[in-house]
mmCIF file of C-alpha atoms and ligand atoms in Angstrom:
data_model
loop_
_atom_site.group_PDB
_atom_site.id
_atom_site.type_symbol
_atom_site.label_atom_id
_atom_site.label_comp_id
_atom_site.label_asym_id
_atom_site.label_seq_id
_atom_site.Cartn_x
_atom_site.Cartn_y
_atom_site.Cartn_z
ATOM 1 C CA UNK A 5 2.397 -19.140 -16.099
ATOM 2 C CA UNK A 6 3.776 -16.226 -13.782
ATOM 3 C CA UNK A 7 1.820 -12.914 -14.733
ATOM 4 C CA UNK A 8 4.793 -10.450 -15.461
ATOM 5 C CA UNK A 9 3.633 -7.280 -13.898
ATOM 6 C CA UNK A 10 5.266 -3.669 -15.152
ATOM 7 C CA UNK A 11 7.715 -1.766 -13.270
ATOM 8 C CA UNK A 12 5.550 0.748 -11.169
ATOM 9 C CA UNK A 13 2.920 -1.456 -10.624
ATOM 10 C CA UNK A 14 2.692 -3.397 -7.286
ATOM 11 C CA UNK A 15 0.288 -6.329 -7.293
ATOM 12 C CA UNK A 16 -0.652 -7.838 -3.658
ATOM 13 C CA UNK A 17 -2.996 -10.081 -1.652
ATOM 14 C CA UNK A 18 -4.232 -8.847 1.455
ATOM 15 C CA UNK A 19 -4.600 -11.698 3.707
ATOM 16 C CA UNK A 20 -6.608 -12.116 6.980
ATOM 17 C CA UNK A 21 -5.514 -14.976 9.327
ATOM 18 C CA UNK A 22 -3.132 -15.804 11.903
ATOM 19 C CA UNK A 23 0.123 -14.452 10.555
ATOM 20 C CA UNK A 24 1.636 -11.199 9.561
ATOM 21 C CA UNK A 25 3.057 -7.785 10.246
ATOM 22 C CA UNK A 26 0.079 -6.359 11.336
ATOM 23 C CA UNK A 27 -2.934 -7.081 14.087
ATOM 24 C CA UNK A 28 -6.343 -6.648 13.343
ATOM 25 C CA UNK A 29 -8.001 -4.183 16.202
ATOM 26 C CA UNK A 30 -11.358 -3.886 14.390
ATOM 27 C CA UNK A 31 -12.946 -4.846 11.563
ATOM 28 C CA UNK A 32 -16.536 -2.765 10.297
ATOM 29 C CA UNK A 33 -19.080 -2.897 7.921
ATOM 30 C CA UNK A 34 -19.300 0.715 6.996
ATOM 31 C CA UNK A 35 -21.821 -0.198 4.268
ATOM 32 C CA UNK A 36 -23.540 -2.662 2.304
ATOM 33 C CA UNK A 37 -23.072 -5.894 4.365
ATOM 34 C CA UNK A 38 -21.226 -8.275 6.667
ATOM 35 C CA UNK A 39 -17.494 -7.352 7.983
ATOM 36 C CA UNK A 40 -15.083 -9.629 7.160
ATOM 37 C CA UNK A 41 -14.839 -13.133 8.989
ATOM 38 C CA UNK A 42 -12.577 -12.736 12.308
ATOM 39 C CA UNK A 43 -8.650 -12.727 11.840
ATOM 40 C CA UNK A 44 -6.481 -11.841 14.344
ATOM 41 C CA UNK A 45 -3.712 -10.700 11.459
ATOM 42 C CA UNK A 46 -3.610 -9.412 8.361
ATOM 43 C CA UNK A 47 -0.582 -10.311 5.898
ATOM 44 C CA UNK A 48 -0.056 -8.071 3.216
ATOM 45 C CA UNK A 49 1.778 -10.288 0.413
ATOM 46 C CA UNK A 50 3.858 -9.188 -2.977
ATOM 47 C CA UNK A 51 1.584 -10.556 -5.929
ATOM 48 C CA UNK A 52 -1.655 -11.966 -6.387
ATOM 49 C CA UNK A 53 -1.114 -15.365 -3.845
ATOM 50 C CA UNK A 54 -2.848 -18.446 -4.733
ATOM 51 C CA UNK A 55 -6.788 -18.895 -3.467
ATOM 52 C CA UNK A 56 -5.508 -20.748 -0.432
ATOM 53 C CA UNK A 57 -4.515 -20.115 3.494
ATOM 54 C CA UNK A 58 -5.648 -17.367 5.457
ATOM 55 C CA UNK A 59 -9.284 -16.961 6.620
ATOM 56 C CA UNK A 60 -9.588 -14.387 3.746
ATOM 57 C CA UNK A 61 -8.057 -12.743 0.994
ATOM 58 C CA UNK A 62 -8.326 -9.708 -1.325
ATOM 59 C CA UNK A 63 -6.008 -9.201 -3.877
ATOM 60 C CA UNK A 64 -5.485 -6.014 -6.178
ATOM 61 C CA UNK A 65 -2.679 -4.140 -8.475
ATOM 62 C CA UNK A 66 -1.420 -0.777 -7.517
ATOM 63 C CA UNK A 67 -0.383 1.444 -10.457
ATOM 64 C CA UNK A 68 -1.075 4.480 -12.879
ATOM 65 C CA UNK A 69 -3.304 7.010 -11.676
ATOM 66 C CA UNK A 70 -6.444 7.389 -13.634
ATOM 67 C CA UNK A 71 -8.022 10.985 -12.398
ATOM 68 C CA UNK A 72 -4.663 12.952 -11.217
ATOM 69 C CA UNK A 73 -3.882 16.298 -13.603
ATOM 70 C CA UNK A 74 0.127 17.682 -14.063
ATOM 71 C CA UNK A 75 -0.242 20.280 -11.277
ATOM 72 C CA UNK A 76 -1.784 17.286 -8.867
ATOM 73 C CA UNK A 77 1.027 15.019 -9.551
ATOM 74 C CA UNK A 78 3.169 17.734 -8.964
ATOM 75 C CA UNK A 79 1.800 18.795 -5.839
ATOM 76 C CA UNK A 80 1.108 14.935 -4.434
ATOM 77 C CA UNK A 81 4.594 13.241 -5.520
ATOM 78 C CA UNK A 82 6.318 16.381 -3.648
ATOM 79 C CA UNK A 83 4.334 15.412 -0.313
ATOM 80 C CA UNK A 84 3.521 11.971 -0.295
ATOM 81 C CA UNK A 85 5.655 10.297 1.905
ATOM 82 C CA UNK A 86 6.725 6.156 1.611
ATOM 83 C CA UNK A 87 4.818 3.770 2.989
ATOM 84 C CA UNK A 88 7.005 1.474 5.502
ATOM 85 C CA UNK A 89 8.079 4.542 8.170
ATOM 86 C CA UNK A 90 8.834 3.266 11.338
ATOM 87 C CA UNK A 91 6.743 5.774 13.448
ATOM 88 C CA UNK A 92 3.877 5.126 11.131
ATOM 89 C CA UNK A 93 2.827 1.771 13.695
ATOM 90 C CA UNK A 94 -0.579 2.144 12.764
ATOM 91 C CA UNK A 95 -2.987 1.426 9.298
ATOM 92 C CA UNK A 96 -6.037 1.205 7.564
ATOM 93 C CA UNK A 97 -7.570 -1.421 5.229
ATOM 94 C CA UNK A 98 -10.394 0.037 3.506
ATOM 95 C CA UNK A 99 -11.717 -2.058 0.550
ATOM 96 C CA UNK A 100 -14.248 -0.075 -1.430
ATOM 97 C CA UNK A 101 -17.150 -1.337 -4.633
ATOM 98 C CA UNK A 102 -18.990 1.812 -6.255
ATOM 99 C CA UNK A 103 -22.229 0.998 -7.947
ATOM 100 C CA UNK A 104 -23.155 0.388 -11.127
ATOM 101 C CA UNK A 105 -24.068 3.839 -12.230
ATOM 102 C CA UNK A 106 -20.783 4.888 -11.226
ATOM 103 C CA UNK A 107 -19.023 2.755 -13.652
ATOM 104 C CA UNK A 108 -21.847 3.293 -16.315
ATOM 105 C CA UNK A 109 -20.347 7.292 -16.327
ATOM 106 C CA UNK A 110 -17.702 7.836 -18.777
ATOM 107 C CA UNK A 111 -14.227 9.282 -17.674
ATOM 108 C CA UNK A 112 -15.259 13.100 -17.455
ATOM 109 C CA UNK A 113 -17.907 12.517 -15.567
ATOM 110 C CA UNK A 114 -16.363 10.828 -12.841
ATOM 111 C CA UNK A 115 -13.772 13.319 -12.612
ATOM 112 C CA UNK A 116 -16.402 16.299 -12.049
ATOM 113 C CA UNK A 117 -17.678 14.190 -9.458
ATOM 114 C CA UNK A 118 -14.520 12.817 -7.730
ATOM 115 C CA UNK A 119 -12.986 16.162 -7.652
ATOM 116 C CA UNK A 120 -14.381 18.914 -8.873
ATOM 117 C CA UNK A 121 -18.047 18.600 -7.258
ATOM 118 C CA UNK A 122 -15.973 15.854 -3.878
ATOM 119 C CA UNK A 123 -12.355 17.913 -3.879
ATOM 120 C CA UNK A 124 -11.237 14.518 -3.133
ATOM 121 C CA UNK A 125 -7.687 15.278 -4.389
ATOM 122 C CA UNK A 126 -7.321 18.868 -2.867
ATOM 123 C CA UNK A 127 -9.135 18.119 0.752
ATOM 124 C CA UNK A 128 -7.457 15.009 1.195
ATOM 125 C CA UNK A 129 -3.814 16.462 0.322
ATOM 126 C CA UNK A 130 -3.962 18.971 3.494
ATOM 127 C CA UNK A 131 -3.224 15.234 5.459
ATOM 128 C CA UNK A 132 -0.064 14.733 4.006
ATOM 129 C CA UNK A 133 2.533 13.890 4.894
ATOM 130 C CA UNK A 134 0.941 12.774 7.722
ATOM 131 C CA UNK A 135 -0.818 9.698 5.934
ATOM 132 C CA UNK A 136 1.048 7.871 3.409
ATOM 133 C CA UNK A 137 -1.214 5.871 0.609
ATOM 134 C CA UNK A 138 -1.341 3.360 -1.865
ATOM 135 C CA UNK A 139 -4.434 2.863 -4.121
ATOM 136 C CA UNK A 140 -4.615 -1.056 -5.270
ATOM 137 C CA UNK A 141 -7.387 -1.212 -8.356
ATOM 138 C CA UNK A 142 -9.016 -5.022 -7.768
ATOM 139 C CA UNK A 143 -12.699 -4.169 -10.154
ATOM 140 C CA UNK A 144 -10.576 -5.702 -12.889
ATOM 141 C CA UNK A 145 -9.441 -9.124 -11.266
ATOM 142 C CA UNK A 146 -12.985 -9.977 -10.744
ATOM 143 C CA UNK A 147 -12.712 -9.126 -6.949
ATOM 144 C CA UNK A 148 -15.486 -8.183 -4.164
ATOM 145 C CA UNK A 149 -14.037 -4.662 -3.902
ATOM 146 C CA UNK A 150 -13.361 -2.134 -6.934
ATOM 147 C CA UNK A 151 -10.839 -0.573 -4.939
ATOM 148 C CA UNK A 152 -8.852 -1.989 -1.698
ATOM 149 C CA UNK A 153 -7.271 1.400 -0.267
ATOM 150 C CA UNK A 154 -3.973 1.762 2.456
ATOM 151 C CA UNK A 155 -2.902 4.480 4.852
ATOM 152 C CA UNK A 156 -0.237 4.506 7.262
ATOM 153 C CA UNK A 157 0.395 6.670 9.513
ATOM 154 C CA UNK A 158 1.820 7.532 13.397
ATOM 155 C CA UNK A 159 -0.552 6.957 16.631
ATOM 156 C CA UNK A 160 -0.062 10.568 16.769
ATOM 157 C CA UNK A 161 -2.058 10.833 13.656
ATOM 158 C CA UNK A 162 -4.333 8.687 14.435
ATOM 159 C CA UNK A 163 -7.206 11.227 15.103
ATOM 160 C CA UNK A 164 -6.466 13.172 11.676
ATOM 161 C CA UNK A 165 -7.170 10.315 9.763
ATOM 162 C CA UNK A 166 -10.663 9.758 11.251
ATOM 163 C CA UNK A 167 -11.413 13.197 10.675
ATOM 164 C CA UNK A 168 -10.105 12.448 6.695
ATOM 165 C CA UNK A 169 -12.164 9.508 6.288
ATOM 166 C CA UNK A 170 -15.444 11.310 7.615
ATOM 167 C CA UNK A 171 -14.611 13.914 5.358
ATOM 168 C CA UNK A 172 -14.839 11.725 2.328
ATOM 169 C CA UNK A 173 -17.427 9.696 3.392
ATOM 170 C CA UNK A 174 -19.941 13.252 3.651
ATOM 171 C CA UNK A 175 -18.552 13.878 -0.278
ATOM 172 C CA UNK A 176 -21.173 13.311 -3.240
ATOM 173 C CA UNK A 177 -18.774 10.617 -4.428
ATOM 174 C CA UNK A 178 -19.748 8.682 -1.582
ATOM 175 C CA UNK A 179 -23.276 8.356 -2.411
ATOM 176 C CA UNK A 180 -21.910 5.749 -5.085
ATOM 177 C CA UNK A 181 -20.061 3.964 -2.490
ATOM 178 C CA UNK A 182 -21.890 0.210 -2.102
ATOM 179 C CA UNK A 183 -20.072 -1.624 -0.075
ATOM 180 C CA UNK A 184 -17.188 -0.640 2.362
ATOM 181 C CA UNK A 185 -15.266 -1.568 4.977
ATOM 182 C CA UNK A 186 -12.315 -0.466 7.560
ATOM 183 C CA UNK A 187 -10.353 -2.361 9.004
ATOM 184 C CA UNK A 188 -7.562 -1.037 11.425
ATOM 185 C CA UNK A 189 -3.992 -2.544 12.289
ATOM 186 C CA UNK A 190 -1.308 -1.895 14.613
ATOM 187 C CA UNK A 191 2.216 -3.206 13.914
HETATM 188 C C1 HEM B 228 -4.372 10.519 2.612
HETATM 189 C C2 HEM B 228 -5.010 11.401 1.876
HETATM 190 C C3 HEM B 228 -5.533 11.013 0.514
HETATM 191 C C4 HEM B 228 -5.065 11.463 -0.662
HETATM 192 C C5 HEM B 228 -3.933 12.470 -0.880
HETATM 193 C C6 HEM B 228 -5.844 10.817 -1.696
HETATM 194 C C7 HEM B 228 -5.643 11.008 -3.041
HETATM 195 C C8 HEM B 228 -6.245 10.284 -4.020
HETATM 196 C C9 HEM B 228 -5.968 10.428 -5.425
HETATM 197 C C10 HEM B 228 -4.932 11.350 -6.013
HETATM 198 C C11 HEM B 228 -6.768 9.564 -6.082
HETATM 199 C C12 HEM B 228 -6.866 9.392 -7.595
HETATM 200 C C13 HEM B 228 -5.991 8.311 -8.106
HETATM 201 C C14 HEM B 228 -6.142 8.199 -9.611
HETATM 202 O O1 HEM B 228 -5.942 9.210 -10.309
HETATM 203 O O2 HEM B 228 -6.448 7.113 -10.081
HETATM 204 C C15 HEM B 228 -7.550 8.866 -5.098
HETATM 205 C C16 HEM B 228 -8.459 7.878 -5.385
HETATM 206 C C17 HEM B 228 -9.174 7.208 -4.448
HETATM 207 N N1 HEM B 228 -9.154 7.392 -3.092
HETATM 208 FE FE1 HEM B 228 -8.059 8.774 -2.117
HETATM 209 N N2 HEM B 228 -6.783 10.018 -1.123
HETATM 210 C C18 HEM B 228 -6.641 10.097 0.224
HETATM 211 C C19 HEM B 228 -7.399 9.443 1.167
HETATM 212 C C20 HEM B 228 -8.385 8.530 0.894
HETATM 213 C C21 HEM B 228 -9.165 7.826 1.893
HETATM 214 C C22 HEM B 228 -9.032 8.014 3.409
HETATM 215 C C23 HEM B 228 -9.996 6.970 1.237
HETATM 216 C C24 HEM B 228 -11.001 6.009 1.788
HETATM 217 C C25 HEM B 228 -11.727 6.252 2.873
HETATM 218 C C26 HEM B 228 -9.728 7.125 -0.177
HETATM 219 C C27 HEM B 228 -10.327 6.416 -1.182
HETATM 220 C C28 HEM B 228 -10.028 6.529 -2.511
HETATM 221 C C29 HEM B 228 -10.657 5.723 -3.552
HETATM 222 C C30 HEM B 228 -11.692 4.632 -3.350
HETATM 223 C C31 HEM B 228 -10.105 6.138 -4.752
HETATM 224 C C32 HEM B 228 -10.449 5.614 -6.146
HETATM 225 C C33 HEM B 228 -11.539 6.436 -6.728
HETATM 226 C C34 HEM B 228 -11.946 5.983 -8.121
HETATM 227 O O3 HEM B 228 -11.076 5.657 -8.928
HETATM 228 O O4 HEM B 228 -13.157 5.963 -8.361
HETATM 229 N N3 HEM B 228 -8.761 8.095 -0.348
HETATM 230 N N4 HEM B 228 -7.230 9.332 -3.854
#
């Protein structure tokens, strides 16, 4: 059976191995573990590809938001820009698991942590349109990684995006951050 997936919704397998668009410069363990076996590509594939080919493979479904307000929507759809630029020749792979007392909190408690206590949203916006985004949701597929998170952006940018990331990573909604990892590509 072919899963029928909803228009705005953008299932995809990440996979690392010796074809695709984009070369793998590093690979880290930020937290909780072992990187990644070597690649020297990464693949980024529409839909959820079979288990096979490739030295590995995450797969996850990009789609409705689950935290953003009216005014945040507002403010992110005006400055978000595609992904696919040409200039933006650089990216970032970073799959992300929170722990289980993370997922134990109910929806409002989340929030107050993601944004109102982490400013997650509001920080993070200041880098567009520098960085465009794309937030694939894997927890539900049964996947290593909750979340398996995208930027692209210009060489130019390059520098802003490290500052972003070790933003985020000081934020209280990092302590529940388990296991992470970045991997960065050049196309
Ligand atoms: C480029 C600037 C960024 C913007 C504008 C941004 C914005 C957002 C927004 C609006 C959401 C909520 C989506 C929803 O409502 O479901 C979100 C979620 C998330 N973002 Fe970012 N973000 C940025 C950068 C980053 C970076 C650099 C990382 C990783 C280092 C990251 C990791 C995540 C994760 C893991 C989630 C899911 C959180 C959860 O559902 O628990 N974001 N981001």
């Amino acid at each position: 059976m072919t899963a029928a997936y909803p228009t705005g919704t953008f299932p995809a397998t990440f996979i690392g191995g010796a074809a695709g668009l984009w070369r793998i410069d590093r690979s880290t363990a930020i937290a909780g573990g072992e990187p990644l076996p070597r690649a020297e590509r990464l693949e980024v594939r529409e839909g959820i590809a079979p288990t096979s080919g490739g030295v590995w493979r995450l797969a996850g479904v990009a789609g409705h938001t689950r935290y953003v307000g009216r005014a945040e929507k507002t403010a992110l759809d005006a400055a978000s820009p595609p992904l696919g630029r040409p200039e933006a020749t650089m990216a970032a792979l970073i799959p992300i698991r929170k722990s289980p007392a993370w997922w134990a909190m109910p929806q409002d408690e989340r929030r107050a942590i993601f944004e109102a206590r982490s400013h997650h949203i509001a920080d993070s916006m200041k880098f567009l349109p520098r960085i465009a985004r794309r937030l694939y949701h894997a927890r539900d597929l049964g996947q290593p990684f909750d979340f398996l998170t995208w930027f692209e952006f210009a060489p130019e940018h390059a520098g802003a995006f490290d500052e972003l990331v070790a933003m985020l990573r000081a934020r209280e909604e990092w302590t529940y951050v388990e296991r992470e990892l970045d991997i960065r590509l050049t196309r």
